[in-house]
PDB file of C-alpha atoms in Angstrom:
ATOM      1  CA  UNK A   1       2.740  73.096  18.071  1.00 46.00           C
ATOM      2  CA  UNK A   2       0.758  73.190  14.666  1.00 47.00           C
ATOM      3  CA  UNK A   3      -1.039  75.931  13.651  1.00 51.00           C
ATOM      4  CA  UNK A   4      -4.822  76.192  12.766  1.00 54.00           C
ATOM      5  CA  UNK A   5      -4.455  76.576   9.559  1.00 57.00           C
ATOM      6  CA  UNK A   6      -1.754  74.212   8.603  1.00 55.00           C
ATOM      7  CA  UNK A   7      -1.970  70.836   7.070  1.00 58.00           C
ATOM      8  CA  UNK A   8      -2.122  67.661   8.853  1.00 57.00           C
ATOM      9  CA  UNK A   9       1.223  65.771   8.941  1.00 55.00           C
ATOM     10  CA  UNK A  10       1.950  62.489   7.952  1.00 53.00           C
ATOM     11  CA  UNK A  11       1.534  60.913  11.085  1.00 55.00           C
ATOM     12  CA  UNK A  12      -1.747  62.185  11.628  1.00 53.00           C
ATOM     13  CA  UNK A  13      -3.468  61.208   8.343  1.00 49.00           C
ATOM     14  CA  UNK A  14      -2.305  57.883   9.065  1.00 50.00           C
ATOM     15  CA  UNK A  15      -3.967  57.253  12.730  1.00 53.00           C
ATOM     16  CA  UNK A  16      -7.310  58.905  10.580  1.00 52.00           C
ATOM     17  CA  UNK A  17      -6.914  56.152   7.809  1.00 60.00           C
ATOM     18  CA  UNK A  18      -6.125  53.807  10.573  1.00 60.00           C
ATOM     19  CA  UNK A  19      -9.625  54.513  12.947  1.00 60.00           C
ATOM     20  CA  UNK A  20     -11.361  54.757   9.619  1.00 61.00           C
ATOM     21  CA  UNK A  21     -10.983  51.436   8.520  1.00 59.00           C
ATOM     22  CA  UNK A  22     -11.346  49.605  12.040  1.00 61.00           C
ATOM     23  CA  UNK A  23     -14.266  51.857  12.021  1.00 62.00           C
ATOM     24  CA  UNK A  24     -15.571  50.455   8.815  1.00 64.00           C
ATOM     25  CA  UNK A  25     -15.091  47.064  10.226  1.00 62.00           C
ATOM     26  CA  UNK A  26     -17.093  47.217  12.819  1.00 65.00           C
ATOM     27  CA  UNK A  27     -19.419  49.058  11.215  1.00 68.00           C
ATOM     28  CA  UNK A  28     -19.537  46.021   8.801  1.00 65.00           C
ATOM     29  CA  UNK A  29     -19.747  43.147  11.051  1.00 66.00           C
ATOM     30  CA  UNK A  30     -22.570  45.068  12.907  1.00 71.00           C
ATOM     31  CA  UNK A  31     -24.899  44.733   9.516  1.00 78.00           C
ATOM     32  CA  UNK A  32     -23.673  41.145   8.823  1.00 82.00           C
ATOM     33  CA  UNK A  33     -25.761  40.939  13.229  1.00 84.00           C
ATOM     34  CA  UNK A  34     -28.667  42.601  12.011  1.00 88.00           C
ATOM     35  CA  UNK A  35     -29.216  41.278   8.762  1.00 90.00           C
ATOM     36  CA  UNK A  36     -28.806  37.694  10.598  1.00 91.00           C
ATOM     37  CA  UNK A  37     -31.111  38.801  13.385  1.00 91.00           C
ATOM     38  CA  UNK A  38     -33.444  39.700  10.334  1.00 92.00           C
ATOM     39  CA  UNK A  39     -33.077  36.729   8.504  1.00 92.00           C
ATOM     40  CA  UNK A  40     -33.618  34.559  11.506  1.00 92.00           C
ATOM     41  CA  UNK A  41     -36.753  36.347  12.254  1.00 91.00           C
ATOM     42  CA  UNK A  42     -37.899  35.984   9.199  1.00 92.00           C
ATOM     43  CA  UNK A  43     -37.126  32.150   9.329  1.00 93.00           C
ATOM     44  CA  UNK A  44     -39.419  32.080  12.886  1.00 90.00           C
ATOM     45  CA  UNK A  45     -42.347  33.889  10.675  1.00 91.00           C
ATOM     46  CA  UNK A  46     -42.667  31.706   8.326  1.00 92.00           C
ATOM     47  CA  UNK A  47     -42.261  28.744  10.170  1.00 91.00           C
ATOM     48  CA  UNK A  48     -45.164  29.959  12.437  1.00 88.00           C
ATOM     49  CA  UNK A  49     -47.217  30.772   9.277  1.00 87.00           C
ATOM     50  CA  UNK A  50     -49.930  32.969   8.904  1.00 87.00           C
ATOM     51  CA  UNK A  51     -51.204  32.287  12.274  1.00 86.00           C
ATOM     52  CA  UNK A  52     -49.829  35.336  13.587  1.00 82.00           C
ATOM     53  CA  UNK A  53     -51.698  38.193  13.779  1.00 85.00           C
ATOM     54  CA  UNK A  54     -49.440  40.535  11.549  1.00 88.00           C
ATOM     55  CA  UNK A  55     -47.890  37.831   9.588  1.00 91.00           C
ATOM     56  CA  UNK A  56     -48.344  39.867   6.372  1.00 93.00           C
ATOM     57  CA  UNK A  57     -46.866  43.184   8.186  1.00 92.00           C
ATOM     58  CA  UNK A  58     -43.950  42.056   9.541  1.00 92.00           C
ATOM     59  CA  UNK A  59     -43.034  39.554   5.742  1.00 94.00           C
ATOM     60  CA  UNK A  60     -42.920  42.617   3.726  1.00 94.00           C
ATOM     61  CA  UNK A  61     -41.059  44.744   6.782  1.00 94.00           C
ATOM     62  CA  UNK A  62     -38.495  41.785   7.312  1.00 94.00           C
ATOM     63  CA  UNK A  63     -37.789  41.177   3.418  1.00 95.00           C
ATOM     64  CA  UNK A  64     -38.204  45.167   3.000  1.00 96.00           C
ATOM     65  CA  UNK A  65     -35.303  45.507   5.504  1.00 94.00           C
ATOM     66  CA  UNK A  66     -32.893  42.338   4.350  1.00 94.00           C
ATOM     67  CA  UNK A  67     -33.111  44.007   0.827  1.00 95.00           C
ATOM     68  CA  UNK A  68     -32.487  47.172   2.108  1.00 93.00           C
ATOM     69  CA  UNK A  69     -29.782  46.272   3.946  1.00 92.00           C
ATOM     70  CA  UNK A  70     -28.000  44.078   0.813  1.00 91.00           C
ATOM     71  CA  UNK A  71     -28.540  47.472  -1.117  1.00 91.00           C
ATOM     72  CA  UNK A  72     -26.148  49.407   1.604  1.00 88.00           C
ATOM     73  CA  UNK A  73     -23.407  47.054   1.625  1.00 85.00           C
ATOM     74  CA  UNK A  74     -22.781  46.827  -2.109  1.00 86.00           C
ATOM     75  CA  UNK A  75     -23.037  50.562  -2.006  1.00 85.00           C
ATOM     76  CA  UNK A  76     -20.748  50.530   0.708  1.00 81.00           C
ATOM     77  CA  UNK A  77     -18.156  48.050  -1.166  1.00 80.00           C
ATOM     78  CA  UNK A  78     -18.509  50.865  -3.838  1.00 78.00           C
ATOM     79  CA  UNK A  79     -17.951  53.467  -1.731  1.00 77.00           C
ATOM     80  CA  UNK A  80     -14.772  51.594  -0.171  1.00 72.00           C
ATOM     81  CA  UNK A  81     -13.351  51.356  -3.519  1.00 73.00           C
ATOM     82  CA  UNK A  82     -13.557  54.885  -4.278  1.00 69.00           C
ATOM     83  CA  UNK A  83      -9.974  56.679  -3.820  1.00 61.00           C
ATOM     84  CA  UNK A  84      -9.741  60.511  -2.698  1.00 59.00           C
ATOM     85  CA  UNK A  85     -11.801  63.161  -0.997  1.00 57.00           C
ATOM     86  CA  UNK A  86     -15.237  62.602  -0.062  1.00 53.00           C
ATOM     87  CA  UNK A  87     -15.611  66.476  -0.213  1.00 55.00           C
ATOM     88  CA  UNK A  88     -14.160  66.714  -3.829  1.00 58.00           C
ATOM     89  CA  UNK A  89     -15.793  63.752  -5.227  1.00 72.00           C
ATOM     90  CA  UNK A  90     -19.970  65.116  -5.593  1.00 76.00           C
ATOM     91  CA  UNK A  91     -20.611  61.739  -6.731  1.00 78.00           C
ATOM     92  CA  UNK A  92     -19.283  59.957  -3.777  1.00 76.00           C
ATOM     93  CA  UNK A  93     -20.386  62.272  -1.768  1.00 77.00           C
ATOM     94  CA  UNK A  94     -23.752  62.225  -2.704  1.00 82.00           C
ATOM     95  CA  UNK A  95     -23.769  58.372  -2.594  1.00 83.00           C
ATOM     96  CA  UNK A  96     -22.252  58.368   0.832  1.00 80.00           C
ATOM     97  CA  UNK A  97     -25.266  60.445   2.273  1.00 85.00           C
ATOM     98  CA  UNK A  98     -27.589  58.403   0.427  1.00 88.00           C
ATOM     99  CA  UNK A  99     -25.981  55.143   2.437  1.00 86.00           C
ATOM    100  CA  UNK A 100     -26.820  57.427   5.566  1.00 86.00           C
ATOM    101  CA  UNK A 101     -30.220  58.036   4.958  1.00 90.00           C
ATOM    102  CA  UNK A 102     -30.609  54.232   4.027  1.00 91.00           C
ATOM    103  CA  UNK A 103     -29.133  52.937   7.209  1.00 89.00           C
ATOM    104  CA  UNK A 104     -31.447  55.530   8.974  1.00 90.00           C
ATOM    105  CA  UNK A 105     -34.398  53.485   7.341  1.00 92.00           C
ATOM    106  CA  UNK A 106     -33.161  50.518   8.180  1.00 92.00           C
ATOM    107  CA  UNK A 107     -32.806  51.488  12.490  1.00 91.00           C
ATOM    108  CA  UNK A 108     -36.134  52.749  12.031  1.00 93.00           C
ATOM    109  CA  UNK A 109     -37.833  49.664   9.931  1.00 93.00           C
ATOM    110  CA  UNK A 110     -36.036  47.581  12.465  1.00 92.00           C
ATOM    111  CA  UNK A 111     -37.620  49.456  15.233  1.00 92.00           C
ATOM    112  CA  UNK A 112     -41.030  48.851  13.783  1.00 92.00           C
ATOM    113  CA  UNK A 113     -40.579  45.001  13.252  1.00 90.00           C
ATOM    114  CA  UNK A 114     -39.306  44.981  16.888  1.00 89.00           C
ATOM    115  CA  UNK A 115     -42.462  46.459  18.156  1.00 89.00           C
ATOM    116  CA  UNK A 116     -44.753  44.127  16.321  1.00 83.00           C
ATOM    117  CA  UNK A 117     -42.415  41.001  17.660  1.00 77.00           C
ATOM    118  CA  UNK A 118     -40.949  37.516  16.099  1.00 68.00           C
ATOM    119  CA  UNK A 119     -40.188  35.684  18.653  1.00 63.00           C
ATOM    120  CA  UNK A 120     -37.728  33.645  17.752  1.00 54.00           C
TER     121      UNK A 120
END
């Protein structure tokens, strides 16, 4: 029985490390989806051309977003390569919530682009 207050054993800190990194994984292959979802909508835009009615719109949203979402994976492969505590490090931390608030834009850019439509 461990108390509140004492520190995680060995065991433990490995099943964390463990879930972190599948977590990251899958995490990771869910942006390489989107960003080929975006890509391939992108492709159906401009193959349609300028004929649709918010060609212009969804271009800039579609190559806003692919950017956006390059952006967060380098800064992700930075953050993977950073050793210690998240908590300790204000630099990592800081980066780390500004991959957050990135991926936040991207759900919500992708929610726009989805309700003006590419059809593919």
């Amino acid at each position: 029985m461990s108390e509140e207050g004492a520190p995680p054993n060995k065991e433990s800190v490995v099943k964390k490390s463990a879930y972190s990194q599948k977590k990251s994984v899958a995490e990771g292959l869910l942006d390489v989806g989107l960003l080929v979802a975006n890509s391939s909508q992108l492709k159906a835009l401009l193959d349609r051309g300028s004929s649709h009615s918010y060609y212009y719109a969804l271009l800039v949203l579609l190559i806003l977003s692919i950017i956006v979402q390059v952006v967060v994976g380098f800064l992700l492969l930075f953050l993977g390569t950073t050793e210690g505590d998240l908590e300790k490090d204000r630099r990592s931390n800081l980066m780390n919530n500004v991959v957050v608030a990135l991926i936040f834009g991207i759900v919500v850019l992708n929610i726009v682009i989805g309700v003006f439509g590419v059809s593919v």
